[in-house]
Coordinates of C-alpha atoms in Angstrom, one line a residue:
R1 CA 61.9 83.3 -76.0
R2 CA 63.4 81.1 -78.7
H3 CA 63.8 84.1 -81.0
C4 CA 64.9 86.6 -78.4
C5 CA 67.4 84.5 -76.4
P6 CA 68.9 81.8 -78.6
A7 CA 70.8 79.1 -76.9
R8 CA 74.6 79.3 -76.7
G9 CA 76.2 78.1 -79.9
A10 CA 72.9 78.2 -81.9
L11 CA 72.5 80.5 -84.9
P12 CA 69.8 83.2 -84.9
T13 CA 66.5 82.3 -86.3
Q14 CA 66.6 85.2 -88.8
P15 CA 70.2 86.0 -89.7
P16 CA 69.3 88.2 -92.7
R17 CA 67.4 90.7 -90.6
R18 CA 69.9 90.6 -87.9
A19 CA 72.6 91.5 -90.4
A20 CA 70.5 94.3 -91.8
G21 CA 70.1 95.6 -88.3
L22 CA 73.8 95.6 -87.7
Q23 CA 74.4 97.5 -90.9
K24 CA 71.9 100.2 -89.9
R25 CA 73.5 100.8 -86.6
S26 CA 76.3 102.7 -88.3
T27 CA 73.8 105.5 -89.3
R28 CA 71.1 105.2 -86.7
S29 CA 71.1 105.0 -82.9
S30 CA 68.3 103.1 -81.2
Q31 CA 66.5 104.3 -78.0
C32 CA 63.6 102.9 -76.1
Y33 CA 60.6 105.1 -75.4
L34 CA 57.6 103.6 -73.5
G35 CA 59.0 100.1 -73.9
I36 CA 59.3 100.4 -77.7
P37 CA 62.7 100.7 -79.4
I38 CA 63.0 104.0 -81.4
T39 CA 65.6 105.0 -84.0
R40 CA 67.1 108.4 -84.0
T41 CA 68.8 109.6 -87.2
R42 CA 72.0 111.6 -86.9
D43 CA 71.2 114.2 -89.5
M44 CA 68.3 115.6 -87.4
G45 CA 68.5 117.9 -84.4
K46 CA 70.1 116.3 -81.4
G47 CA 67.9 116.1 -78.4
S48 CA 64.8 117.2 -80.3
A49 CA 61.6 115.2 -80.1
A50 CA 61.1 115.7 -83.8
S51 CA 64.3 113.7 -84.5
A52 CA 62.7 110.5 -83.1
Q53 CA 61.0 108.1 -85.4
V54 CA 58.8 105.3 -84.3
V55 CA 60.7 102.6 -86.3
P56 CA 61.4 99.4 -84.4
A57 CA 65.0 98.4 -84.5
A58 CA 65.8 95.4 -86.7
D59 CA 67.3 93.4 -83.9
S60 CA 64.6 94.2 -81.4
P61 CA 62.3 91.5 -80.0
Q62 CA 59.3 93.2 -81.6
S63 CA 60.8 92.8 -85.1
Y64 CA 61.1 89.1 -84.5
R65 CA 57.6 88.8 -83.2
S66 CA 56.2 90.8 -86.1
S67 CA 57.5 88.2 -88.5
S68 CA 55.4 85.5 -87.0
P69 CA 51.6 85.8 -86.7
S70 CA 50.4 86.8 -83.3
K71 CA 47.2 87.9 -81.6
S72 CA 48.9 91.1 -80.3
T73 CA 49.7 92.6 -83.8
T74 CA 46.7 94.9 -83.6
T75 CA 47.6 96.0 -80.1
N76 CA 51.2 96.8 -81.1
R77 CA 50.0 98.9 -84.0
T78 CA 47.7 100.8 -81.8
K79 CA 50.5 101.4 -79.3
N80 CA 52.8 102.5 -82.1
S81 CA 50.3 105.0 -83.4
H82 CA 49.8 106.3 -79.8
V83 CA 53.5 106.8 -79.3
A84 CA 53.7 108.6 -82.7
S85 CA 51.0 111.0 -81.7
V86 CA 52.8 111.7 -78.4
L87 CA 56.1 112.4 -80.1
H88 CA 54.4 114.6 -82.6
A89 CA 52.9 116.6 -79.8
I90 CA 56.3 116.9 -78.1
A91 CA 57.9 118.0 -81.3
K92 CA 55.2 120.7 -81.8
A93 CA 55.8 121.9 -78.2
D94 CA 59.5 122.1 -78.8
E95 CA 58.9 124.1 -82.0
D96 CA 56.5 126.5 -80.2
N97 CA 58.9 127.1 -77.3
R98 CA 62.2 127.4 -79.1
H99 CA 62.5 131.0 -77.9
E100 CA 63.4 131.6 -74.2
I101 CA 61.5 134.9 -74.2
P102 CA 58.0 134.8 -75.7
F103 CA 58.2 138.5 -76.8
D104 CA 60.1 140.1 -79.6
D105 CA 59.6 143.6 -78.2
V106 CA 58.3 145.3 -75.2
P107 CA 54.4 145.0 -75.0
P108 CA 52.9 148.3 -76.1
E109 CA 50.7 148.5 -73.1
L110 CA 53.8 149.2 -71.0
L111 CA 54.8 152.2 -73.1
C112 CA 51.9 154.5 -72.4
P113 CA 52.6 156.1 -68.9
D114 CA 54.5 159.3 -68.6
R115 CA 57.0 157.6 -66.3
L116 CA 58.5 154.5 -67.9
D117 CA 60.4 151.8 -66.0
L118 CA 61.6 149.2 -68.4
R119 CA 64.5 147.8 -66.5
V120 CA 62.7 144.4 -66.2
W121 CA 62.3 144.4 -70.1
S122 CA 65.8 145.8 -70.8
L123 CA 66.8 142.8 -73.0
L124 CA 64.0 143.7 -75.4
V125 CA 64.4 147.5 -75.5
S126 CA 65.7 148.7 -78.8
N127 CA 65.4 151.6 -81.2
K128 CA 62.1 150.2 -82.4
T129 CA 60.8 150.5 -78.8
C130 CA 61.9 154.1 -78.6
A131 CA 60.0 154.8 -81.9
T132 CA 56.8 153.3 -80.4
I133 CA 57.3 155.5 -77.3
E134 CA 57.7 158.6 -79.4
N135 CA 54.4 157.8 -81.3
Y136 CA 52.5 157.3 -78.0
V137 CA 53.9 160.6 -76.6
T138 CA 53.1 162.6 -79.8
E139 CA 49.6 161.2 -79.9
R140 CA 49.0 162.0 -76.3
E141 CA 50.3 165.6 -76.6
S142 CA 48.4 166.2 -79.9
K143 CA 45.1 165.1 -78.2
F144 CA 45.8 167.5 -75.3
V145 CA 46.5 170.4 -77.7
E146 CA 43.3 169.7 -79.7
D147 CA 41.2 169.6 -76.6
A148 CA 42.7 172.9 -75.5
M149 CA 42.0 174.5 -78.9
A150 CA 38.4 173.2 -78.9
Q151 CA 37.9 174.7 -75.5
L152 CA 39.3 178.0 -76.7
A153 CA 37.0 178.0 -79.8
E154 CA 34.0 177.4 -77.6
E155 CA 35.1 180.3 -75.3
Q156 CA 35.5 182.6 -78.3
R157 CA 32.1 181.6 -79.7
Q158 CA 30.5 182.4 -76.4
A159 CA 32.3 185.8 -76.3
D160 CA 31.1 186.7 -79.8
L161 CA 27.4 186.2 -79.1
P162 CA 26.8 189.6 -77.5
R163 CA 28.6 191.4 -80.3
K164 CA 26.7 189.5 -82.9
K165 CA 23.4 190.3 -81.2
A166 CA 24.2 194.0 -81.0
K167 CA 25.1 194.1 -84.7
K168 CA 21.9 192.3 -85.7
A169 CA 19.8 194.7 -83.6
S170 CA 21.5 197.7 -85.2
D171 CA 20.8 196.3 -88.7
D172 CA 17.2 195.6 -87.9
K173 CA 16.8 199.1 -86.6
R174 CA 18.1 200.5 -89.9
G175 CA 16.2 198.1 -91.9
V176 CA 19.2 196.6 -93.6
S177 CA 19.6 192.9 -94.1
A178 CA 22.6 191.1 -92.7
S179 CA 24.0 190.2 -96.2
M180 CA 23.8 193.8 -97.4
A181 CA 25.3 195.2 -94.2
A182 CA 28.2 192.8 -94.5
T183 CA 29.1 194.0 -98.0
T184 CA 28.3 197.7 -97.7
D185 CA 29.5 198.7 -94.2
A186 CA 33.2 199.5 -94.6
R187 CA 33.9 200.0 -91.0
W188 CA 32.3 196.7 -90.2
L189 CA 34.5 194.9 -92.7
A190 CA 37.6 196.6 -91.3
R191 CA 36.7 195.5 -87.8
Q192 CA 36.1 192.0 -89.0
E193 CA 39.5 191.8 -90.7
A194 CA 41.2 193.2 -87.6
Y195 CA 39.3 190.8 -85.4
A196 CA 40.3 187.8 -87.6
L197 CA 44.0 188.8 -87.4
Q198 CA 43.8 189.2 -83.7
R199 CA 41.9 185.9 -83.4
A200 CA 44.6 184.1 -85.5
K201 CA 47.3 185.5 -83.3
V202 CA 45.5 184.4 -80.1
E203 CA 45.0 180.9 -81.5
A204 CA 48.7 180.6 -82.4
D205 CA 49.8 181.8 -79.0
A206 CA 47.2 179.4 -77.4
R207 CA 48.4 176.5 -79.4
A208 CA 52.0 177.2 -78.4
G209 CA 51.0 177.5 -74.8
A210 CA 49.0 174.3 -75.0
L211 CA 51.9 172.4 -76.5
E212 CA 54.2 173.6 -73.7
R213 CA 51.6 172.6 -71.1
S214 CA 51.3 169.2 -72.7
H215 CA 55.0 168.6 -72.2
S216 CA 54.5 169.3 -68.5
E217 CA 51.2 167.6 -67.9
V218 CA 51.1 164.6 -70.2
G219 CA 54.6 164.5 -71.6
L220 CA 57.4 162.0 -70.8
K221 CA 59.1 162.8 -67.5
A222 CA 61.1 159.7 -66.5
V223 CA 62.7 156.9 -68.6
R224 CA 64.5 154.0 -66.9
M225 CA 66.0 151.5 -69.3
G226 CA 69.0 150.2 -67.3
G227 CA 70.6 147.3 -69.0
A228 CA 69.3 148.0 -72.5
S229 CA 72.3 146.8 -74.5
K230 CA 70.4 147.0 -77.8
L231 CA 69.6 150.7 -77.4
G232 CA 71.4 153.0 -79.9
D233 CA 71.9 156.7 -80.6
I234 CA 68.8 156.7 -82.9
G235 CA 66.5 155.5 -80.2
L236 CA 68.0 157.8 -77.6
S237 CA 67.5 160.8 -80.0
R238 CA 63.9 159.9 -80.5
I239 CA 63.3 159.9 -76.7
A240 CA 65.1 163.2 -76.3
K241 CA 63.2 165.0 -79.0
C242 CA 59.8 163.9 -77.8
A243 CA 60.5 164.6 -74.1
P244 CA 61.7 168.2 -73.6
R245 CA 60.5 168.0 -70.0
L246 CA 62.4 164.8 -69.2
E247 CA 63.8 164.8 -65.6
V248 CA 65.0 161.2 -65.1
L249 CA 67.1 159.2 -67.6
D250 CA 68.6 155.9 -66.8
I251 CA 70.5 154.2 -69.6
S252 CA 73.1 152.3 -67.6
G253 CA 74.6 149.4 -69.5
A254 CA 73.8 150.8 -72.9
I255 CA 77.1 150.0 -74.6
D256 CA 76.0 151.3 -78.0
I257 CA 75.3 154.8 -76.8
H258 CA 77.9 157.3 -78.1
D259 CA 78.5 161.0 -77.7
V260 CA 76.1 161.8 -80.6
G261 CA 73.1 160.4 -78.7
L262 CA 74.1 162.0 -75.5
R263 CA 74.5 165.4 -77.2
E264 CA 70.9 165.1 -78.4
V265 CA 69.8 164.6 -74.8
A266 CA 71.7 167.7 -73.8
L267 CA 70.1 169.8 -76.6
H268 CA 66.5 168.9 -75.9
C269 CA 66.3 167.8 -72.2
V270 CA 67.5 170.8 -70.3
H271 CA 65.4 170.0 -67.2
L272 CA 67.3 166.7 -66.4
R273 CA 67.8 166.1 -62.7
Y274 CA 68.8 162.4 -62.7
L275 CA 71.3 160.9 -65.1
D276 CA 72.7 157.4 -64.9
L277 CA 75.3 156.5 -67.5
S278 CA 76.9 153.6 -65.6
G279 CA 78.6 151.1 -67.9
C280 CA 78.2 153.3 -71.1
S281 CA 81.7 152.4 -72.2
S282 CA 81.4 154.0 -75.7
L283 CA 81.2 157.5 -74.3
T284 CA 84.4 159.5 -74.8
G285 CA 83.8 163.0 -73.3
P286 CA 82.1 165.5 -75.7
G287 CA 78.6 164.2 -74.8
L288 CA 79.3 164.6 -71.1
A289 CA 80.7 168.1 -71.7
A290 CA 77.5 169.0 -73.6
I291 CA 75.4 167.7 -70.6
G292 CA 77.4 170.0 -68.3
E293 CA 76.8 173.1 -70.5
R294 CA 73.1 172.6 -71.0
C295 CA 71.7 170.7 -68.1
N296 CA 72.2 173.0 -65.1
Q297 CA 69.7 171.3 -62.8
L298 CA 71.4 168.0 -62.5
K299 CA 71.5 166.6 -59.0
H300 CA 72.2 162.9 -59.5
V301 CA 75.0 161.8 -61.9
S302 CA 76.4 158.3 -62.1
L303 CA 79.4 157.7 -64.3
R304 CA 80.4 154.3 -62.9
G305 CA 82.8 152.5 -65.2
C306 CA 82.9 155.3 -67.9
S307 CA 86.7 155.5 -67.9
R308 CA 86.9 157.1 -71.4
A309 CA 84.3 159.8 -70.7
V310 CA 85.6 160.8 -67.3
N311 CA 88.7 162.8 -68.4
G312 CA 90.0 166.2 -67.5
W313 CA 88.3 168.6 -69.8
A314 CA 84.9 166.8 -70.0
L315 CA 84.7 166.5 -66.2
A316 CA 85.7 170.2 -65.8
A317 CA 82.9 171.2 -68.2
L318 CA 80.4 169.1 -66.2
S319 CA 81.4 170.4 -62.8
K320 CA 81.6 174.0 -64.0
G321 CA 78.1 173.9 -65.6
S322 CA 76.2 171.8 -63.2
G323 CA 78.5 171.7 -60.2
E324 CA 76.4 173.9 -57.9
A325 CA 73.4 171.6 -58.2
I326 CA 75.0 168.1 -58.2
E327 CA 74.5 166.3 -54.9
Y328 CA 75.2 162.7 -55.9
L329 CA 78.3 161.8 -58.0
D330 CA 79.5 158.3 -58.7
M331 CA 82.8 157.9 -60.6
S332 CA 83.8 154.5 -59.3
H333 CA 85.9 152.2 -61.4
C334 CA 87.1 155.1 -63.6
Q335 CA 90.8 154.1 -64.0
L336 CA 91.8 157.4 -65.6
L337 CA 90.5 159.7 -62.9
S338 CA 93.4 161.6 -61.3
D339 CA 93.9 163.8 -58.3
H340 CA 93.8 166.9 -60.5
D341 CA 90.3 165.9 -61.8
L342 CA 89.1 165.2 -58.3
M343 CA 90.4 168.6 -57.2
T344 CA 88.4 170.3 -60.0
V345 CA 85.3 168.4 -58.8
G346 CA 85.9 169.4 -55.2
K347 CA 86.2 173.1 -56.1
D348 CA 83.1 173.3 -58.2
C349 CA 80.7 170.8 -56.7
T350 CA 80.4 172.2 -53.3
S351 CA 76.9 170.8 -52.7
L352 CA 78.0 167.1 -52.8
T353 CA 76.5 164.8 -50.2
Y354 CA 77.5 161.5 -51.9
L355 CA 80.8 160.9 -53.6
D356 CA 82.0 157.5 -54.8
V357 CA 85.6 157.3 -56.2
S358 CA 86.2 153.7 -55.1
H359 CA 88.6 151.6 -57.2
C360 CA 90.1 154.7 -58.9
K361 CA 93.7 153.6 -58.6
Q362 CA 95.2 157.1 -59.4
I363 CA 93.4 158.9 -56.5
G364 CA 95.6 159.8 -53.6
D365 CA 95.8 162.1 -50.6
Q366 CA 96.0 165.3 -52.6
G367 CA 92.6 164.9 -54.3
V368 CA 90.8 163.7 -51.1
V369 CA 92.2 166.7 -49.1
E370 CA 90.8 169.1 -51.7
V371 CA 87.4 167.5 -51.7
S372 CA 87.2 167.5 -47.9
N373 CA 88.2 171.2 -47.8
H374 CA 85.4 172.4 -50.1
C375 CA 82.6 169.7 -49.8
S376 CA 81.6 170.3 -46.2
R377 CA 78.1 168.6 -46.7
L378 CA 79.4 165.2 -47.5
E379 CA 77.5 162.3 -45.9
V380 CA 78.8 159.3 -47.8
L381 CA 82.4 159.0 -49.1
K382 CA 83.7 155.8 -50.7
L383 CA 87.4 155.4 -51.2
A384 CA 87.8 151.6 -51.4
R385 CA 90.5 150.2 -53.6
T386 CA 92.2 147.0 -54.7
E387 CA 95.2 148.5 -56.5
F388 CA 97.9 150.9 -55.2
P389 CA 96.7 150.6 -51.6
N390 CA 99.5 152.9 -50.4
K391 CA 98.2 156.0 -52.0
L392 CA 95.8 156.9 -49.2
T393 CA 97.2 157.5 -45.8
D394 CA 96.2 159.0 -42.5
V395 CA 96.7 162.5 -44.0
A396 CA 93.5 162.0 -46.1
I397 CA 91.6 160.7 -43.0
L398 CA 92.6 163.6 -40.9
S399 CA 91.4 166.0 -43.6
I400 CA 88.1 164.2 -44.0
A401 CA 87.6 164.3 -40.2
E402 CA 88.2 168.1 -40.1
G403 CA 86.3 169.1 -43.2
C404 CA 83.3 166.7 -43.2
G405 CA 83.2 165.4 -39.6
K406 CA 80.0 167.2 -38.7
T407 CA 77.9 165.5 -41.5
L408 CA 79.7 162.3 -42.4
K409 CA 77.6 159.2 -42.0
E410 CA 79.4 156.5 -44.1
L411 CA 83.1 156.1 -44.9
D412 CA 84.5 153.3 -47.0
L413 CA 88.3 152.7 -46.7
N414 CA 88.4 149.1 -47.7
G415 CA 91.9 148.1 -49.0
C416 CA 93.7 151.3 -47.7
E417 CA 96.5 149.4 -46.0
L418 CA 98.3 152.5 -44.7
V419 CA 95.4 153.7 -42.5
T420 CA 96.4 153.3 -38.9
D421 CA 94.9 153.8 -35.4
V422 CA 95.9 157.5 -35.6
G423 CA 93.6 158.3 -38.5
V424 CA 90.8 156.2 -37.0
S425 CA 91.1 157.9 -33.7
W426 CA 91.0 161.3 -35.2
L427 CA 88.0 160.4 -37.3
A428 CA 86.2 159.0 -34.3
H429 CA 86.8 162.2 -32.3
Q430 CA 85.5 164.5 -35.1
A431 CA 82.7 162.5 -36.7
G432 CA 81.6 160.3 -33.8
A433 CA 78.3 162.1 -33.4
T434 CA 77.1 161.3 -37.0
L435 CA 79.1 158.3 -38.2
E436 CA 76.9 155.2 -38.8
K437 CA 79.0 153.0 -41.1
I438 CA 82.8 152.5 -41.3
L439 CA 84.4 150.0 -43.6
L440 CA 88.1 149.2 -42.8
R441 CA 88.5 145.8 -44.6
N442 CA 92.1 144.6 -45.1
C443 CA 93.4 147.6 -43.1
D444 CA 95.8 145.4 -41.2
R445 CA 97.4 148.2 -39.3
I446 CA 94.3 148.7 -37.2
T447 CA 94.7 147.4 -33.6
N448 CA 92.7 147.3 -30.4
A449 CA 93.4 151.0 -30.0
G450 CA 91.4 151.8 -33.1
C451 CA 88.6 149.6 -31.9
R452 CA 88.6 151.3 -28.6
A453 CA 88.5 154.8 -30.2
L454 CA 85.4 153.8 -32.3
A455 CA 83.7 152.3 -29.2
D456 CA 84.3 155.4 -27.1
H457 CA 83.3 158.2 -29.5
C458 CA 81.0 156.7 -32.2
H459 CA 77.8 156.3 -30.4
V460 CA 75.5 155.8 -33.4
L461 CA 77.6 153.3 -35.2
Q462 CA 75.5 150.5 -36.9
K463 CA 77.9 148.8 -39.2
V464 CA 81.6 148.0 -38.7
D465 CA 83.8 146.0 -41.1
I466 CA 87.3 145.3 -39.9
R467 CA 87.8 142.0 -41.8
G468 CA 91.5 141.2 -42.1
A469 CA 92.6 143.3 -39.0
R470 CA 95.1 140.6 -37.9
R471 CA 96.4 142.7 -35.0
C472 CA 93.0 143.0 -33.3
T473 CA 92.4 140.5 -30.5
D474 CA 89.6 139.5 -28.1
V475 CA 90.0 142.8 -26.2
G476 CA 89.1 145.0 -29.2
I477 CA 86.0 142.9 -29.9
R478 CA 84.9 143.0 -26.3
V479 CA 85.2 146.8 -26.2
L480 CA 83.1 147.2 -29.4
G481 CA 80.4 144.9 -28.1
A482 CA 80.2 146.5 -24.7
A483 CA 80.0 150.1 -26.1
L484 CA 77.9 149.5 -29.2
G485 CA 75.7 146.6 -28.2
E486 CA 72.4 148.5 -28.3
Q487 CA 72.8 149.8 -31.9
L488 CA 75.4 147.7 -33.7
Q489 CA 73.6 145.6 -36.4
H490 CA 76.4 144.5 -38.8
L491 CA 79.8 143.3 -37.7
D492 CA 82.4 141.7 -40.1
I493 CA 85.4 140.4 -38.2
G494 CA 86.4 137.6 -40.5
Q495 CA 90.1 136.7 -41.2
M496 CA 91.1 137.8 -37.7
H497 CA 93.6 135.2 -36.7
L498 CA 93.9 136.3 -33.0
L499 CA 90.2 136.1 -32.3
T500 CA 89.1 133.2 -30.1
D501 CA 85.9 132.0 -28.4
G502 CA 86.9 133.9 -25.3
V503 CA 87.0 132.9 -21.6
D504 CA 85.5 134.0 -18.4
R505 CA 88.3 135.9 -16.5
G506 CA 86.3 136.5 -13.4
F507 CA 85.8 140.2 -14.0
G508 CA 84.1 139.6 -17.4
F509 CA 84.1 137.8 -20.7
E510 CA 86.4 138.1 -23.6
G511 CA 86.1 137.6 -27.4
I512 CA 83.0 136.1 -28.9
L513 CA 81.5 135.3 -25.4
A514 CA 81.5 139.0 -24.6
L515 CA 80.1 139.9 -28.0
A516 CA 77.3 137.4 -27.5
R517 CA 76.4 138.8 -24.1
D518 CA 76.5 142.5 -25.1
A519 CA 75.6 142.9 -28.8
R520 CA 71.8 142.4 -28.5
A521 CA 70.9 144.3 -31.7
L522 CA 73.3 142.4 -33.9
R523 CA 71.8 140.9 -37.1
V524 CA 74.8 140.1 -39.3
L525 CA 78.0 138.6 -37.9
R526 CA 80.8 137.2 -40.2
L527 CA 83.5 135.0 -38.7
D528 CA 84.8 133.1 -41.7
G529 CA 88.6 132.7 -41.5
C530 CA 88.8 133.0 -37.7
F531 CA 90.2 129.5 -37.2
Q532 CA 90.5 129.8 -33.4
V533 CA 86.7 130.3 -33.1
S534 CA 85.0 126.9 -32.7
K535 CA 81.6 126.0 -33.9
R536 CA 80.1 125.8 -30.5

């Protein structure tokens, strides 16, 4: 106590060591671990357990006690050695776990199947991974071919047995040995040469057929590597060359893929049915045109965010080559897509059932009208936008209702501010029998009349989004709840300033009270921004 807490005005017992401790504070910072002061040097890694040294600070009570003989000296040394061992173990653990991902590459065990789904491992997928996949596929196909050739050789050997027996019987009858007959019988030699040539040709044809069958039976058919940002053209070329029967290819988010790699896919993978290029921002158009010319069986194409690739001539080549087969087409967030390009797609891709051109700010009524006139099988149409909300009007809605009204199930018009009750009413009359989802967020010209049209004619409606319809009141919500209460599951009526809790008017409820009474199947209800609706 005398050394640790000197009396006021008294000098420290050991001023030299105190001064030395003050000088060391400029280069070292002390920290207490398990009750023992520990110094941490600044030149070592900050926050690392390896930077901590078990050196008592000069001004610590332990340093003063160590200067005087005590019975606890042995105990302190034991405690210091224990702390040192603990810190050494922590430092080793930090060194072993300095990587967040314990793998440098995708485990080889996951690269063997003929349908690869590496989306969970997308951060590790690289050109090296593709080389490993190529080796596995080549080895598997070679084994298949060798097994087929071995089976053919056994069949030929079994077929040769009767002929060899007949020859031996003939030689025995003539009393000629087999070696002499093989050298003197000219006809036998000629037949043997002809048979050898025929056999070589049969083996070559059989090998080619076995190789073709190996592509179909044990070859690579599906590769999903969405989010593989390290994947490049070299790796994609390896995949394309070793998988001529590839049907599914997902390389969404591969920002290092260029037209060179996509052209290799077009040259070798002509049986593609599913292609996802979302987020491949380095594509410029020639690769997409090559896909359209070679891959005529495409049904699913996603070009989300490929603004540079979705241009006039490349899109025309794609729609002209594969347009009759394409059923799913996603071109959302393609800022350069124009009405003329959409008209080309509408004329050639007549089998479309899903079309997403949301957030394509240059799309207007003209392109939508052309699509609705030719694509009569459309089930899902997404036209949402955040820029230029005045380019889509009731004209486009009327055309959609007339052209696709019999098959339309989902329509997304979020942000189309010029859509009014007229377009909604016409759509409800024409597509009411099939329409299941309608999204009219921020369409602030919709009133209670539009809500009544949806309630009266859309009998299978399951999802309604009219967020921001500031002209709708309790009456419109009551009508929706009363008519669609048995099937309506999702209702978004946020930011509706005229919506209230509702009251009992004697003949029935209004507002939220009516919705609570009638909408029995409702699972999702959004009311944020409706400041007149209370918590009760």
